C-alpha atoms as one frame of an Amber mdcrd trajectory, in Angstrom:
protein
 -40.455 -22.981 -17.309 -42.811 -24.480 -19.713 -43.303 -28.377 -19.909 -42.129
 -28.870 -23.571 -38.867 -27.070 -22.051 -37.942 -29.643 -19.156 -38.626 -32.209
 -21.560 -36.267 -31.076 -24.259 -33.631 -30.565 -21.427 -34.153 -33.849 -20.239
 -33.674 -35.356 -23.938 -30.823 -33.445 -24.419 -29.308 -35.196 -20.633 -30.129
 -38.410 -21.828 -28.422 -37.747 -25.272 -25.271 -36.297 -23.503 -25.130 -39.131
 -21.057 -25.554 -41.241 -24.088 -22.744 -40.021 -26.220 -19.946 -39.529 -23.158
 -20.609 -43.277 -22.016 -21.211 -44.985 -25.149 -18.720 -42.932 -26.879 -15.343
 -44.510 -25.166 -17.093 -48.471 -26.467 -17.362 -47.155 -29.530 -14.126 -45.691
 -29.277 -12.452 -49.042 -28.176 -14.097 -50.619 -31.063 -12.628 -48.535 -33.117
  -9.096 -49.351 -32.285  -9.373 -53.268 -31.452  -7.510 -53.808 -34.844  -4.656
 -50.897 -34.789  -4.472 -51.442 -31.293  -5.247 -55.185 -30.828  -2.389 -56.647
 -32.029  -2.712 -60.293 -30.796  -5.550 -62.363 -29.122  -4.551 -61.414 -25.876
  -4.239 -57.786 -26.599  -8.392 -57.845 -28.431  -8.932 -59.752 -25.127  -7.889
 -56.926 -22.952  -9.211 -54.493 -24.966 -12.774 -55.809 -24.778 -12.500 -56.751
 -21.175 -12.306 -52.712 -20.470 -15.671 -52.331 -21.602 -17.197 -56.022 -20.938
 -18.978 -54.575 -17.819 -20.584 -51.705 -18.979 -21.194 -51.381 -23.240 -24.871
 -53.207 -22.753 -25.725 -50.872 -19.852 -24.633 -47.825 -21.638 -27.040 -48.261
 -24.379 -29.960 -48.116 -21.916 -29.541 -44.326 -22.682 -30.159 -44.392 -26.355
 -33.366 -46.274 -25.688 -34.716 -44.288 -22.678 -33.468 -40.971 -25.335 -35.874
 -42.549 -28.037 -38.645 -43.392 -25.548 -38.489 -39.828 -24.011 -38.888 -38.352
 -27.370 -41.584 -40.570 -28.395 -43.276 -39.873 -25.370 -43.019 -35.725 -25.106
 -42.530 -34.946 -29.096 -44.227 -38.044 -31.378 -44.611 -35.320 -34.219 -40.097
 -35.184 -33.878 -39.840 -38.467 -33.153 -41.890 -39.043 -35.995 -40.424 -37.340
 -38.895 -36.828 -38.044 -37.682 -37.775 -42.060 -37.734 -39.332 -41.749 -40.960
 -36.803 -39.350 -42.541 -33.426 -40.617 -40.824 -34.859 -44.203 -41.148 -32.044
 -45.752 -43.711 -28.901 -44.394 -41.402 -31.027 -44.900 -38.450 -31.728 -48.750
 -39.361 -28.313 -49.232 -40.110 -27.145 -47.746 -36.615 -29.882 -50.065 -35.082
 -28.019 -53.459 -37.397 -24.608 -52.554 -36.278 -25.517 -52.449 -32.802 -27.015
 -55.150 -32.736 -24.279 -57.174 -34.430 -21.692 -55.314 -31.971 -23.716 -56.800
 -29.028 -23.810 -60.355 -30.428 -20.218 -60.390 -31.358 -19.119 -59.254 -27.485
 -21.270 -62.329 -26.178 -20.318 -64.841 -28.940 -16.103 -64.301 -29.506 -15.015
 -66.621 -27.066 -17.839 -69.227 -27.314 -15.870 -70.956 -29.270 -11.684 -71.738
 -28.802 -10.534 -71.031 -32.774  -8.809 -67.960 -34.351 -11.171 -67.436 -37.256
 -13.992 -67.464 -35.581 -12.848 -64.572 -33.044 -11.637 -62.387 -35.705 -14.752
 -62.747 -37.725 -16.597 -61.273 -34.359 -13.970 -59.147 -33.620 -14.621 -57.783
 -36.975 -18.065 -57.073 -35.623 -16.547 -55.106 -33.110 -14.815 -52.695 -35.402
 -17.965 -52.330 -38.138 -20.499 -52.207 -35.481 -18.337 -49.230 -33.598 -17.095
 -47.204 -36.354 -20.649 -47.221 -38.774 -22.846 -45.806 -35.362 -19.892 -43.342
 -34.746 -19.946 -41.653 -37.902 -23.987 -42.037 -38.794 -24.804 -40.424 -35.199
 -22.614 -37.479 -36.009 -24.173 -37.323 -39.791 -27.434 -37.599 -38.248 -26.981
 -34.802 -35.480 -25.452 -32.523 -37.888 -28.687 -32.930 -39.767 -30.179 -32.250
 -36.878 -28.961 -28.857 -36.097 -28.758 -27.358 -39.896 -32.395 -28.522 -40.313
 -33.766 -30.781 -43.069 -36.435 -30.107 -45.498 -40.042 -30.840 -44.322 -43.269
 -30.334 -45.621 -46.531 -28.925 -43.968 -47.360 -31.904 -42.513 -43.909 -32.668
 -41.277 -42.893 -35.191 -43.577 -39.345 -35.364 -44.319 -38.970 -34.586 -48.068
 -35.481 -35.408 -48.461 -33.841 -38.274 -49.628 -30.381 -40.470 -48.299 -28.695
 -37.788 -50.536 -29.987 -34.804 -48.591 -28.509 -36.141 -45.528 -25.194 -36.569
 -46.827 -23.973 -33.101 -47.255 -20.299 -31.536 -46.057 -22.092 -30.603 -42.898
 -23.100 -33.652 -42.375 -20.283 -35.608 -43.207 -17.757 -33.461 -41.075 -20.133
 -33.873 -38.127 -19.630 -37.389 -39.308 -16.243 -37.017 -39.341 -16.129 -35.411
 -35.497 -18.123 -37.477 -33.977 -16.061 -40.287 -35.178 -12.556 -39.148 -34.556
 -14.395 -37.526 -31.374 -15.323 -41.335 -30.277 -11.843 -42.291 -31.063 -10.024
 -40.394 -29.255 -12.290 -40.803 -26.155 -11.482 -44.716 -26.912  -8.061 -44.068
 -26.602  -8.059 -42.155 -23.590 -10.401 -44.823 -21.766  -7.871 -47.690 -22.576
  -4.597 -45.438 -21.811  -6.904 -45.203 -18.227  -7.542 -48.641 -18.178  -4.807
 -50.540 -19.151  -1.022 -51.234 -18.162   1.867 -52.060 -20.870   1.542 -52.611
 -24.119  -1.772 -51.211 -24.628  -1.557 -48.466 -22.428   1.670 -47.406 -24.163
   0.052 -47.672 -27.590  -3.222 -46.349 -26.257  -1.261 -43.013 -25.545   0.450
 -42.952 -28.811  -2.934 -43.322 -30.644  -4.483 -40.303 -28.863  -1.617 -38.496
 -29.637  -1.764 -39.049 -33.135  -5.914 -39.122 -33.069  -5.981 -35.596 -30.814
  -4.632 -33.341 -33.989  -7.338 -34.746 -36.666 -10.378 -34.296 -34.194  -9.363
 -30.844 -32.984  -9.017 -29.803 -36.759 -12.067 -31.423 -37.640 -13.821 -30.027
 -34.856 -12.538 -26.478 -34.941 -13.808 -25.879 -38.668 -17.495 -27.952 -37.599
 -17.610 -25.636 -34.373 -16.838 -22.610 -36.683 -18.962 -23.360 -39.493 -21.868
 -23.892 -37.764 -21.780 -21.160 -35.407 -21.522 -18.750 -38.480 -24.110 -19.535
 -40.005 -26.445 -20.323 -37.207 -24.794 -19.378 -33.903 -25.420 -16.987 -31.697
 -23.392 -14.192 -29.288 -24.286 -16.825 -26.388 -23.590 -20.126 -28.254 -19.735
 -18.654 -28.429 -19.441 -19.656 -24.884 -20.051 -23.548 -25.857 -17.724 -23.346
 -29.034 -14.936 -22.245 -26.974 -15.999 -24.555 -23.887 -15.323 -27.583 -26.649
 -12.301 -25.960 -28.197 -10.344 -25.513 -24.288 -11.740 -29.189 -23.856 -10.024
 -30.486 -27.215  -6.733 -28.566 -26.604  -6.558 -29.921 -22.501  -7.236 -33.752
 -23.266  -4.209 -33.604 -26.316  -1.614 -31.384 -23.422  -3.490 -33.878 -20.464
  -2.214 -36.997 -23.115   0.912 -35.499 -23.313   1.684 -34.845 -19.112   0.538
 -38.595 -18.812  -2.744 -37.007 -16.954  -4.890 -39.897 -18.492  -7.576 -39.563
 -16.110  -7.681 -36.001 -16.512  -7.586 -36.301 -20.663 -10.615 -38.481 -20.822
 -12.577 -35.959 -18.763 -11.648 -33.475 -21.491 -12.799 -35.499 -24.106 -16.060
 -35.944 -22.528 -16.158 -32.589 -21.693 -15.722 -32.213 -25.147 -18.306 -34.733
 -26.246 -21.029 -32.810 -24.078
């Protein structure tokens, strides 16, 4: 096996890892507003994730260092080109992170629900940009000789990329939902459930015609395999919801995810 070939294996690890851990804190993000429906309820909510959000993005930035460090001419047009969603993936994380440390600094209503607001932007914008970005990704964006992006914002934002926008999202959501029904006892757990229930049928829609789509027009007789791999993954976490197999549905939806 050639060099360049571990290496892209290895990115692709780091970007899986990335996506199935990070994936459930943005999920829970997602939902701290239809979910969170009083202080105490946000509270518990963020608690799920308090331990482990900051060390899950230690993935994204060992994914960007890899690729820096085996592919600078990929890393360099996918910086350059992707730079506008890319920057404001990097802004919302970064206000994400601040708002987990600073909500309870201070003991007053508006300030927590200004961070808690935060929360939700900083969640949902990186959830649907990663999967506009990816989409990108795979259908292939115009470069020229020297491997300049040519493009514009515009380019980017295509149906493709907007439903992989639209997956990843509703993809992140779910996964949320799942975590917290795994988590959490009572109230939340009970309306944990009902959100993945009513999350599972928009993401396996969504996902079905992505998975579809893009395996028509550039798929091959082998890549079948992973399209029905994530389709059996998106159908077991919505019946695993349903049985009250939480542990078991958020392994689906990071089967899923992968």
């Amino acid at each position: 096996m050639e060099l360049t070939t571990v290496w892209f294996i290895l990115i692709a690890v780091l970007w899986v890892g990335y996506f199935f851990l990070e994936g459930f804190d943005f999920g829970v993000g997602m939902l701290l507003h239809p979910l969170g429906r009083t202080e105490v309820d946000r509270r518990v909510m963020v608690n799920t994730i308090g331990p482990t959000w900051d060390g899950n993005e230690v993935w994204l930035l060992t994914a960007g260092g890899a690729t820096f460090a085996a592919f600078p001419n990929w890393y360099a047009t996918l910086f350059s080109g992707f730079y506008l969603p890319l920057f404001l993936i990097l802004v919302a994380l970064i206000a994400r992170g601040v708002a987990f440390e600073y909500r309870g600094k201070v003991d007053d209503d508006g300030w927590r629900k200004r961070w808690d607001l935060a929360i939700a932007i900083g969640s949902w914008l990186p959830a649907v940009l990663w999967g506009v970005a990816f989409a990108n990704i795979v259908a292939g964006v115009p470069i020229d000789k020297a491997g300049d992006f040519t493009g514009t914002l515009f380019t980017l934002l295509n149906p493709f990329g907007l439903l992989g926008g639209i997956v990843t999202a509703s993809l992140f959501a779910l996964h949320g939902a799942n975590f917290l029904a795994l988590k959490t006892e009572g109230e939340i757990h009970d309306a944990a459930r009902a959100a993945a229930r009513r999350i599972a049928p928009v993401t396996i829609v969504a996902g079905a015609v992505f998975l579809l789509w893009n395996q028509i027009e550039r798929g091959t007789g082998w890549t079948w395999a992973t399209v029905l791999v994530a389709a059996v993954a998106l159908l077991a976490s919505a019946a695993m919801e349903r049985a009250d197999r939480d542990g078991w549905a958020f392994v689906a939806t990071g089967v899923a995810i992968t």
